[in-house]
Amino acid sequence: MPWNDEFWDREEVMDRKDLEEIQFKRLKQTIKKAYENVGFFRKRLKSVNLTPDDIRSFDDFAKVPFTTKEHFAENYPFGLIAVPLSEIVRIHTSSGTSGKPKVVAYTAKDIENWTNLVARCFYMVGIRRGDVFQNMANYAFFTGGLGIHLGAERVGAVTIPAGVGNTERQVQYMVDFGTTAIHSTPSYALHVKEVAEEMGLIDKLKLRIGCFGAEPWSENTRKRLEDAFGINAYDSYGLSEMNGPGVAFECKEKQGLHIWVDNYFVEIVDPKTGERVGEGEKGELVLTPLTKEAMPLLRYKTGDITILENEKCGCGRTHPRLMRIFGRSDDMLIVRGVNVFPSQVEHVLMQIPEVGDNFQILLTRKGALDEMTVKVEVKDEFFTGEIEDLKRLQQKIQRALQLELMLRTNVELVEKGRIERSMGKAKRVIDLRSI
Ligand code: ADP
Ligand code: ZN
């Protein structure tokens, strides 16, 4: 078993068989803890005539009913906590992108374990002692603030709790402190890039690594960020219900995100039927945390759509990989009967050189028909007074979108700066159809 500077934990390269053994042992403990200490889970298992002893295999586990976001709302605020409040040392709430905020709790051991998982991710992409790590994520309630922060400190990086906003100051600090690594949402990173360009400082940055997550982003956005900042950009996936960031993260191969299955049991299911899908098939990610003390959730339906890749990775890690998250099942738009993920629109737009870094999708209804308008910022050098040029560009974008989405859209070109910038998760879609 390799055990050298490339690996933070031996668990990262553990034999698949040994990993499964650990998973099963931890799964059993989690089920038992949930059953014994959380009334909600006891009721859920009883409703299908199960006791923890009936679960003797991973297949048996599929009989356990799912936990959903709605259950967080029903049990708000502390109904899902499995330990006395005296053992809780921290509470976060989700940013509530969809629906009511979720409350998540941690024991001291949960925080310790979470910190190690985030550190494992950072170590994997080469962040080390001596790096200057600027965390440009919200620290209020959101797990991407403190969660990322402690992980970066754990690998020994000089860690700056920068938060979001004050973008000019952020850029100035990046220059002054010689920041080498950053973390933010991809949409905020695009904004930082724009401000750094405007300040004439983009070439003065010493960045090597960017970690971006908390919302979907595309390969083409990766390329833009890598080229502009001169970095390697890595995808970071997590959710508050599973501690926060540090659930899955790209390695240097950039071929999917290693999901830490020694800490999270993974299933991919058909979002409608709830049945597990076949190997390599797209579906909804269902996660069960295997090491959480404060909140042992069983079969949590994340809403996130992805594919699980079991093939061994070039980096040597044995943990399987998630392919980029396409989006949440509830992000999916249905426009004139066609399914559209905002991430598909991003993918198309970010490969067109004239297109700036910001866009917005507007949905309206004209009579009985849905209308989709994509508002696109054009880079300054292409936003000339030449109507003919703009018309050509508009048609080019329209054709590219139609090819990808199989849907005719309206394209509206606007000047840089006309679409509101986001500090955290971008709000890409304005749906006026139900109003
Ligand atoms: P909220 O549900 O309020 O947004 P969180 O801040 O916990 O709460 O966000 C977790 C969600 O963010 C995930 O379920 C997923 O939808 C999205 N997300 C996180 N990381 C990524 C990523 N790398 N790619 C795509 N989506 C992501
Ligand atoms: Zn790898």
Short mmCIF file of C-alpha atoms and ligand atoms in Angstrom, two decimals:
data_model
loop_
_atom_site.label_atom_id
_atom_site.label_comp_id
_atom_site.label_asym_id
_atom_site.label_seq_id
_atom_site.Cartn_x
_atom_site.Cartn_y
_atom_site.Cartn_z
CA MET A 1 0.00 0.00 0.00
CA PRO A 2 1.55 3.34 -1.01
CA TRP A 3 2.22 5.56 1.95
CA ASN A 4 4.19 8.60 1.02
CA ASP A 5 4.04 12.34 0.75
CA GLU A 6 1.28 12.19 -1.86
CA PHE A 7 -1.28 10.80 0.53
CA TRP A 8 -2.64 12.49 3.60
CA ASP A 9 -4.37 9.40 4.95
CA ARG A 10 -3.75 5.72 4.38
CA GLU A 11 -7.52 5.41 3.87
CA GLU A 12 -7.23 7.20 0.52
CA VAL A 13 -5.44 4.27 -1.05
CA MET A 14 -7.04 1.50 0.93
CA ASP A 15 -7.91 -1.72 -0.80
CA ARG A 16 -11.51 -1.72 -2.08
CA LYS A 17 -12.30 -4.79 -0.02
CA ASP A 18 -11.01 -3.27 3.18
CA LEU A 19 -12.89 -0.09 2.40
CA GLU A 20 -16.12 -2.03 2.04
CA GLU A 21 -15.55 -3.70 5.35
CA ILE A 22 -15.05 -0.38 7.10
CA GLN A 23 -18.10 1.02 5.34
CA PHE A 24 -20.30 -1.80 6.45
CA LYS A 25 -19.13 -1.68 10.03
CA ARG A 26 -19.71 2.06 10.18
CA LEU A 27 -23.03 1.79 8.39
CA LYS A 28 -24.31 -0.65 11.00
CA GLN A 29 -23.20 1.67 13.80
CA THR A 30 -24.87 4.63 12.12
CA ILE A 31 -28.18 2.81 11.68
CA LYS A 32 -28.13 1.69 15.28
CA LYS A 33 -27.33 5.17 16.54
CA ALA A 34 -30.07 6.75 14.44
CA TYR A 35 -32.61 4.14 15.53
CA GLU A 36 -31.80 4.37 19.19
CA ASN A 37 -31.41 8.12 19.52
CA VAL A 38 -33.63 9.81 16.96
CA GLY A 39 -37.38 9.26 17.22
CA PHE A 40 -37.82 10.20 13.57
CA PHE A 41 -35.57 7.37 12.32
CA ARG A 42 -37.05 4.84 14.71
CA LYS A 43 -40.47 5.61 13.29
CA ARG A 44 -39.18 5.47 9.70
CA LEU A 45 -37.65 2.03 10.18
CA LYS A 46 -40.66 0.73 12.05
CA SER A 47 -42.91 1.94 9.23
CA VAL A 48 -41.29 -0.68 6.98
CA ASN A 49 -40.96 -3.27 9.75
CA LEU A 50 -37.21 -3.02 10.05
CA THR A 51 -34.92 -3.08 13.04
CA PRO A 52 -31.19 -2.36 12.73
CA ASP A 53 -30.49 -6.11 13.06
CA ASP A 54 -32.44 -6.82 9.86
CA ILE A 55 -29.86 -4.95 7.80
CA ARG A 56 -27.21 -7.52 6.97
CA SER A 57 -25.96 -6.28 3.62
CA PHE A 58 -25.69 -3.17 1.46
CA ASP A 59 -28.68 -4.55 -0.45
CA ASP A 60 -30.76 -4.75 2.72
CA PHE A 61 -29.96 -1.12 3.35
CA ALA A 62 -31.95 -0.21 0.22
CA LYS A 63 -35.11 -1.10 2.19
CA VAL A 64 -34.58 1.87 4.49
CA PRO A 65 -36.78 4.84 3.49
CA PHE A 66 -35.05 7.97 2.20
CA THR A 67 -34.51 11.08 4.24
CA THR A 68 -35.33 14.29 2.36
CA LYS A 69 -35.00 18.05 2.74
CA GLU A 70 -38.66 18.13 3.80
CA HIS A 71 -37.75 16.05 6.84
CA PHE A 72 -35.37 18.80 7.89
CA ALA A 73 -38.25 21.24 7.74
CA GLU A 74 -40.53 18.91 9.71
CA ASN A 75 -37.91 18.42 12.40
CA TYR A 76 -36.78 22.04 12.54
CA PRO A 77 -34.67 23.00 14.39
CA PHE A 78 -33.21 20.16 16.50
CA GLY A 79 -35.39 17.12 15.84
CA LEU A 80 -32.75 15.15 13.93
CA ILE A 81 -30.00 15.52 16.52
CA ALA A 82 -28.87 12.25 18.09
CA VAL A 83 -26.92 13.52 21.10
CA PRO A 84 -27.76 15.81 24.04
CA LEU A 85 -27.26 19.51 23.35
CA SER A 86 -24.42 19.47 25.87
CA GLU A 87 -22.37 17.47 23.38
CA ILE A 88 -22.98 19.83 20.46
CA VAL A 89 -20.24 22.38 19.87
CA ARG A 90 -21.39 23.97 16.62
CA ILE A 91 -24.46 24.61 14.50
CA HIS A 92 -24.53 25.70 10.86
CA THR A 93 -27.53 26.39 8.71
CA SER A 94 -27.67 25.93 4.97
CA SER A 95 -27.89 28.95 2.77
CA GLY A 96 -31.36 27.78 1.81
CA THR A 97 -30.92 27.88 -1.96
CA SER A 98 -34.14 25.95 -2.17
CA GLY A 99 -36.75 26.02 0.57
CA LYS A 100 -36.43 26.37 4.33
CA PRO A 101 -32.95 26.56 5.89
CA LYS A 102 -31.60 23.28 7.22
CA VAL A 103 -30.04 23.15 10.66
CA VAL A 104 -27.00 20.91 11.06
CA ALA A 105 -25.13 20.14 14.26
CA TYR A 106 -21.66 18.88 15.15
CA THR A 107 -19.96 17.31 18.15
CA ALA A 108 -16.29 18.10 18.77
CA LYS A 109 -15.40 14.80 17.13
CA ASP A 110 -17.51 15.67 14.07
CA ILE A 111 -15.60 18.93 13.66
CA GLU A 112 -12.29 17.13 14.01
CA ASN A 113 -13.26 14.53 11.46
CA TRP A 114 -14.66 17.10 9.02
CA THR A 115 -11.48 19.18 9.30
CA ASN A 116 -9.41 16.13 8.41
CA LEU A 117 -11.58 15.41 5.39
CA VAL A 118 -11.23 18.94 4.04
CA ALA A 119 -7.49 18.77 4.72
CA ARG A 120 -7.35 15.51 2.80
CA CYS A 121 -8.83 17.34 -0.22
CA PHE A 122 -6.41 20.25 0.00
CA TYR A 123 -3.42 17.99 0.45
CA MET A 124 -4.55 16.02 -2.59
CA VAL A 125 -4.32 19.07 -4.85
CA GLY A 126 -0.96 20.14 -3.47
CA ILE A 127 -1.75 22.77 -0.85
CA ARG A 128 0.99 22.70 1.78
CA ARG A 129 2.67 24.53 4.61
CA GLY A 130 3.90 27.86 3.20
CA ASP A 131 0.92 28.33 0.91
CA VAL A 132 -1.15 31.45 1.48
CA PHE A 133 -4.79 30.43 1.30
CA GLN A 134 -7.48 33.08 0.90
CA ASN A 135 -10.93 31.77 1.68
CA MET A 136 -13.36 33.98 -0.22
CA ALA A 137 -16.50 32.31 1.06
CA ASN A 138 -19.21 33.49 3.37
CA TYR A 139 -18.45 32.74 7.03
CA ALA A 140 -21.94 33.48 8.31
CA PHE A 141 -23.85 30.23 8.90
CA PHE A 142 -22.53 28.75 5.61
CA THR A 143 -20.29 25.68 5.97
CA GLY A 144 -17.97 26.87 3.18
CA GLY A 145 -16.52 29.50 5.53
CA LEU A 146 -15.31 27.74 8.68
CA GLY A 147 -15.26 24.25 7.11
CA ILE A 148 -12.80 25.24 4.42
CA HIS A 149 -10.90 27.46 6.85
CA LEU A 150 -10.09 24.74 9.36
CA GLY A 151 -9.09 22.30 6.62
CA ALA A 152 -6.64 24.80 5.15
CA GLU A 153 -5.14 25.47 8.58
CA ARG A 154 -4.83 21.75 9.16
CA VAL A 155 -2.56 21.29 6.14
CA GLY A 156 -0.52 24.16 7.52
CA ALA A 157 -1.41 26.88 5.02
CA VAL A 158 -1.47 30.53 6.10
CA THR A 159 -5.23 30.88 6.08
CA ILE A 160 -7.04 34.18 5.54
CA PRO A 161 -10.72 34.40 6.52
CA ALA A 162 -11.48 36.82 3.72
CA GLY A 163 -15.22 36.22 3.39
CA VAL A 164 -17.11 37.63 0.44
CA GLY A 165 -17.41 41.17 -0.86
CA ASN A 166 -14.90 44.03 -0.67
CA THR A 167 -13.58 42.60 -3.89
CA GLU A 168 -11.02 45.32 -4.58
CA ARG A 169 -9.54 44.84 -1.14
CA GLN A 170 -9.50 41.08 -1.69
CA VAL A 171 -7.51 41.54 -4.89
CA GLN A 172 -5.11 43.98 -3.23
CA TYR A 173 -4.48 41.47 -0.41
CA MET A 174 -3.91 38.73 -2.92
CA VAL A 175 -1.11 40.82 -4.37
CA ASP A 176 0.26 42.06 -1.02
CA PHE A 177 0.20 38.70 0.77
CA GLY A 178 1.32 36.73 -2.26
CA THR A 179 -1.78 34.54 -2.06
CA THR A 180 -1.13 31.17 -3.71
CA ALA A 181 -4.47 29.41 -3.25
CA ILE A 182 -8.08 30.58 -3.18
CA HIS A 183 -11.46 29.11 -2.47
CA SER A 184 -14.80 30.58 -3.56
CA THR A 185 -17.86 29.84 -5.61
CA PRO A 186 -16.96 29.73 -9.30
CA SER A 187 -19.28 32.67 -9.98
CA TYR A 188 -17.57 34.84 -7.37
CA ALA A 189 -14.18 33.80 -8.76
CA LEU A 190 -15.26 35.11 -12.16
CA HIS A 191 -16.15 38.40 -10.52
CA VAL A 192 -12.80 38.57 -8.71
CA LYS A 193 -11.09 37.95 -12.04
CA GLU A 194 -13.01 40.81 -13.61
CA VAL A 195 -12.10 43.19 -10.78
CA ALA A 196 -8.44 42.11 -10.86
CA GLU A 197 -8.38 42.82 -14.58
CA GLU A 198 -9.95 46.24 -14.09
CA MET A 199 -7.42 47.09 -11.38
CA GLY A 200 -4.63 46.05 -13.72
CA LEU A 201 -3.38 43.55 -11.11
CA ILE A 202 -4.25 40.19 -12.65
CA ASP A 203 -0.65 39.68 -13.80
CA LYS A 204 0.71 40.50 -10.36
CA LEU A 205 -1.04 37.55 -8.70
CA LYS A 206 0.99 34.55 -7.52
CA LEU A 207 -1.89 32.10 -7.50
CA ARG A 208 -1.25 28.41 -8.17
CA ILE A 209 -4.45 26.71 -7.08
CA GLY A 210 -8.14 27.53 -7.07
CA CYS A 211 -10.77 25.42 -5.31
CA PHE A 212 -14.28 26.19 -6.49
CA GLY A 213 -17.57 24.70 -5.42
CA ALA A 214 -20.99 25.07 -3.82
CA GLU A 215 -22.69 25.47 -7.21
CA PRO A 216 -22.48 23.80 -10.62
CA TRP A 217 -19.85 25.04 -13.08
CA SER A 218 -18.59 23.77 -16.40
CA GLU A 219 -15.36 22.65 -18.03
CA ASN A 220 -15.37 25.85 -20.06
CA THR A 221 -15.56 27.97 -16.92
CA ARG A 222 -12.63 25.97 -15.54
CA LYS A 223 -10.64 26.89 -18.61
CA ARG A 224 -11.48 30.57 -18.25
CA LEU A 225 -10.48 30.65 -14.60
CA GLU A 226 -7.30 28.66 -15.17
CA ASP A 227 -6.21 30.86 -18.07
CA ALA A 228 -7.01 34.17 -16.40
CA PHE A 229 -5.43 33.39 -13.03
CA GLY A 230 -2.73 31.02 -14.22
CA ILE A 231 -3.95 28.32 -11.82
CA ASN A 232 -5.08 24.75 -11.62
CA ALA A 233 -8.77 24.87 -10.75
CA TYR A 234 -10.42 22.03 -8.83
CA ASP A 235 -14.04 21.19 -8.22
CA SER A 236 -15.14 20.96 -4.60
CA TYR A 237 -18.42 19.31 -3.62
CA GLY A 238 -20.19 19.15 -0.32
CA LEU A 239 -23.42 19.94 1.44
CA SER A 240 -24.27 21.03 4.94
CA GLU A 241 -26.20 17.84 5.64
CA MET A 242 -22.91 15.89 5.17
CA ASN A 243 -20.82 18.31 7.28
CA GLY A 244 -20.23 20.72 4.40
CA PRO A 245 -17.33 20.87 1.93
CA GLY A 246 -14.95 17.92 1.86
CA VAL A 247 -17.41 15.25 0.70
CA ALA A 248 -15.92 14.94 -2.79
CA PHE A 249 -13.06 16.77 -4.46
CA GLU A 250 -11.07 16.58 -7.67
CA CYS A 251 -7.55 15.26 -7.67
CA LYS A 252 -4.83 16.50 -10.00
CA GLU A 253 -6.16 14.27 -12.79
CA LYS A 254 -9.32 16.45 -12.97
CA GLN A 255 -11.36 13.45 -14.09
CA GLY A 256 -14.14 13.54 -11.54
CA LEU A 257 -14.31 14.12 -7.79
CA HIS A 258 -13.09 11.47 -5.36
CA ILE A 259 -15.88 10.82 -2.93
CA TRP A 260 -14.64 9.76 0.50
CA VAL A 261 -16.52 6.52 0.88
CA ASP A 262 -14.90 5.69 4.20
CA ASN A 263 -17.04 8.56 5.54
CA TYR A 264 -20.04 8.63 3.21
CA PHE A 265 -21.97 5.68 1.85
CA VAL A 266 -22.94 6.42 -1.75
CA GLU A 267 -25.95 5.36 -3.79
CA ILE A 268 -27.17 6.70 -7.12
CA VAL A 269 -30.90 6.34 -7.61
CA ASP A 270 -33.54 7.17 -10.15
CA PRO A 271 -34.93 10.44 -8.71
CA LYS A 272 -38.52 9.39 -9.50
CA THR A 273 -38.66 5.71 -8.56
CA GLY A 274 -35.92 5.73 -5.91
CA GLU A 275 -34.47 2.50 -7.36
CA ARG A 276 -30.69 2.22 -7.53
CA VAL A 277 -29.49 2.78 -11.11
CA GLY A 278 -27.02 0.56 -12.95
CA GLU A 279 -23.28 1.17 -12.85
CA GLY A 280 -22.25 4.32 -14.72
CA GLU A 281 -25.80 5.58 -15.07
CA LYS A 282 -26.86 9.10 -14.29
CA GLY A 283 -29.10 9.63 -11.28
CA GLU A 284 -29.62 11.33 -7.96
CA LEU A 285 -26.91 11.12 -5.33
CA VAL A 286 -28.05 9.58 -2.05
CA LEU A 287 -25.63 9.81 0.85
CA THR A 288 -25.41 8.32 4.31
CA PRO A 289 -22.74 9.83 6.57
CA LEU A 290 -20.82 7.01 8.22
CA THR A 291 -18.97 8.88 10.93
CA LYS A 292 -21.30 11.63 12.07
CA GLU A 293 -22.15 11.59 15.75
CA ALA A 294 -24.51 14.54 16.04
CA MET A 295 -26.64 13.84 12.97
CA PRO A 296 -26.66 10.31 11.61
CA LEU A 297 -28.85 10.74 8.52
CA LEU A 298 -29.99 7.62 6.69
CA ARG A 299 -30.13 7.57 2.89
CA TYR A 300 -30.27 11.32 2.40
CA LYS A 301 -31.60 12.36 -1.01
CA THR A 302 -29.31 15.22 -2.00
CA GLY A 303 -31.25 16.24 -5.11
CA ASP A 304 -27.92 16.43 -6.96
CA ILE A 305 -27.67 14.70 -10.31
CA THR A 306 -24.43 12.92 -11.17
CA ILE A 307 -22.74 9.69 -12.28
CA LEU A 308 -20.56 7.43 -10.12
CA GLU A 309 -17.35 6.20 -11.69
CA ASN A 310 -15.82 3.12 -10.09
CA GLU A 311 -12.88 2.75 -12.44
CA LYS A 312 -9.59 3.23 -10.59
CA CYS A 313 -8.15 6.73 -10.93
CA GLY A 314 -4.76 7.55 -12.43
CA CYS A 315 -3.69 9.16 -9.14
CA GLY A 316 -3.79 5.82 -7.30
CA ARG A 317 -6.63 6.62 -4.96
CA THR A 318 -9.14 3.82 -4.58
CA HIS A 319 -12.14 5.96 -3.67
CA PRO A 320 -14.64 6.16 -6.55
CA ARG A 321 -15.38 9.42 -8.34
CA LEU A 322 -18.43 11.54 -8.97
CA MET A 323 -18.62 13.11 -12.36
CA ARG A 324 -19.35 16.85 -12.28
CA ILE A 325 -22.69 17.59 -10.68
CA PHE A 326 -25.08 18.52 -13.49
CA GLY A 327 -27.28 20.42 -11.09
CA ARG A 328 -30.05 19.67 -8.66
CA SER A 329 -33.12 17.82 -9.76
CA ASP A 330 -35.08 20.88 -8.61
CA ASP A 331 -32.82 23.18 -10.71
CA MET A 332 -33.96 21.45 -13.83
CA LEU A 333 -36.12 23.71 -15.96
CA ILE A 334 -38.83 22.37 -18.17
CA VAL A 335 -39.23 24.70 -21.10
CA ARG A 336 -41.86 23.76 -23.67
CA GLY A 337 -41.47 20.18 -22.47
CA VAL A 338 -37.69 20.13 -22.86
CA ASN A 339 -35.47 19.53 -19.83
CA VAL A 340 -32.80 22.18 -19.41
CA PHE A 341 -30.14 22.49 -16.73
CA PRO A 342 -28.68 26.00 -16.26
CA SER A 343 -25.26 24.31 -16.27
CA GLN A 344 -25.81 23.34 -19.93
CA VAL A 345 -26.37 26.97 -20.83
CA GLU A 346 -23.20 27.91 -18.98
CA HIS A 347 -21.29 25.23 -20.82
CA VAL A 348 -22.34 26.63 -24.21
CA LEU A 349 -21.79 30.28 -23.36
CA MET A 350 -18.38 29.91 -21.77
CA GLN A 351 -16.89 28.43 -24.90
CA ILE A 352 -17.81 31.43 -27.03
CA PRO A 353 -14.86 33.86 -26.86
CA GLU A 354 -16.92 37.03 -27.29
CA VAL A 355 -19.14 36.16 -24.33
CA GLY A 356 -18.31 37.73 -20.96
CA ASP A 357 -18.49 35.92 -17.63
CA ASN A 358 -22.08 36.61 -16.69
CA PHE A 359 -25.44 35.50 -17.94
CA GLN A 360 -29.00 35.10 -16.78
CA ILE A 361 -31.90 32.96 -17.86
CA LEU A 362 -35.33 34.54 -17.95
CA LEU A 363 -38.44 32.41 -18.30
CA THR A 364 -41.75 33.91 -19.29
CA ARG A 365 -44.95 32.67 -20.80
CA LYS A 366 -46.40 34.00 -24.02
CA GLY A 367 -49.93 32.70 -24.33
CA ALA A 368 -49.59 29.00 -23.62
CA LEU A 369 -45.96 28.85 -24.67
CA ASP A 370 -42.87 29.11 -22.51
CA GLU A 371 -40.29 31.61 -23.67
CA MET A 372 -36.68 31.32 -22.61
CA THR A 373 -34.48 34.39 -22.92
CA VAL A 374 -30.79 34.21 -22.23
CA LYS A 375 -29.30 37.54 -21.28
CA VAL A 376 -25.60 37.51 -22.08
CA GLU A 377 -22.88 40.00 -21.23
CA VAL A 378 -20.51 40.66 -24.13
CA LYS A 379 -16.82 41.43 -23.55
CA ASP A 380 -16.00 45.14 -23.97
CA GLU A 381 -13.84 44.64 -27.04
CA PHE A 382 -16.71 42.99 -28.87
CA PHE A 383 -19.44 45.33 -27.70
CA THR A 384 -18.84 47.79 -30.50
CA GLY A 385 -21.34 50.12 -32.04
CA GLU A 386 -21.62 47.83 -35.06
CA ILE A 387 -25.18 46.56 -35.09
CA GLU A 388 -24.37 44.01 -37.77
CA ASP A 389 -21.57 42.45 -35.68
CA LEU A 390 -23.81 42.17 -32.65
CA LYS A 391 -26.56 40.63 -34.72
CA ARG A 392 -24.15 38.02 -36.04
CA LEU A 393 -22.95 37.25 -32.53
CA GLN A 394 -26.50 36.98 -31.27
CA GLN A 395 -27.32 34.46 -34.00
CA LYS A 396 -24.16 32.51 -33.31
CA ILE A 397 -25.09 32.16 -29.62
CA GLN A 398 -28.66 31.26 -30.48
CA ARG A 399 -27.50 28.49 -32.80
CA ALA A 400 -25.01 27.11 -30.26
CA LEU A 401 -27.71 27.01 -27.57
CA GLN A 402 -30.20 25.37 -29.89
CA LEU A 403 -27.69 22.68 -30.79
CA GLU A 404 -27.03 21.80 -27.15
CA LEU A 405 -30.50 22.27 -25.69
CA MET A 406 -32.65 21.27 -28.67
CA LEU A 407 -34.66 24.36 -27.92
CA ARG A 408 -35.06 27.75 -29.54
CA THR A 409 -34.18 30.58 -27.16
CA ASN A 410 -34.08 34.35 -27.40
CA VAL A 411 -30.67 35.83 -26.87
CA GLU A 412 -30.26 39.34 -25.54
CA LEU A 413 -26.80 40.88 -25.61
CA VAL A 414 -25.89 43.40 -22.94
CA GLU A 415 -22.81 45.38 -21.97
CA LYS A 416 -20.42 44.16 -19.29
CA GLY A 417 -21.67 45.07 -15.82
CA ARG A 418 -25.37 44.93 -16.65
CA ILE A 419 -26.05 41.66 -14.82
CA GLU A 420 -25.84 41.67 -11.05
CA ARG A 421 -22.67 40.04 -9.65
CA SER A 422 -23.01 37.29 -7.09
CA MET A 423 -20.92 36.97 -3.95
CA GLY A 424 -22.03 33.48 -3.02
CA LYS A 425 -24.10 31.13 -5.11
CA ALA A 426 -25.18 32.76 -8.36
CA LYS A 427 -28.85 33.23 -9.09
CA ARG A 428 -28.92 32.36 -12.77
CA VAL A 429 -32.61 31.80 -13.37
CA ILE A 430 -35.53 34.17 -13.08
CA ASP A 431 -38.73 32.26 -13.63
CA LEU A 432 -41.67 34.57 -14.14
CA ARG A 433 -43.97 31.88 -15.51
CA SER A 434 -45.89 31.20 -12.32
CA ILE A 435 -46.44 34.86 -11.46
P1 ADP B 1 -28.15 24.86 0.09
O1 ADP B 1 -28.88 23.59 -0.17
O2 ADP B 1 -28.92 25.83 0.87
O3 ADP B 1 -27.50 25.45 -1.13
P2 ADP B 1 -25.48 24.07 0.97
O4 ADP B 1 -24.73 25.34 1.10
O5 ADP B 1 -25.23 23.02 1.93
O6 ADP B 1 -26.99 24.43 1.07
O7 ADP B 1 -25.25 23.59 -0.52
C1 ADP B 1 -25.13 22.27 -0.92
C2 ADP B 1 -25.56 22.14 -2.34
O8 ADP B 1 -24.76 22.96 -3.20
C3 ADP B 1 -25.38 20.75 -2.90
O9 ADP B 1 -26.44 19.91 -2.55
C4 ADP B 1 -25.32 21.02 -4.39
O10 ADP B 1 -26.60 21.21 -4.94
C5 ADP B 1 -24.59 22.34 -4.47
N1 ADP B 1 -23.16 22.10 -4.71
C6 ADP B 1 -22.17 22.06 -3.81
N2 ADP B 1 -20.97 21.84 -4.40
C7 ADP B 1 -21.21 21.73 -5.72
C8 ADP B 1 -20.39 21.49 -6.88
N3 ADP B 1 -19.07 21.34 -6.79
N4 ADP B 1 -21.01 21.39 -8.08
C9 ADP B 1 -22.34 21.55 -8.17
N5 ADP B 1 -23.16 21.80 -7.15
C10 ADP B 1 -22.62 21.88 -5.93
ZN ZN B 2 -7.62 10.65 -8.60
#
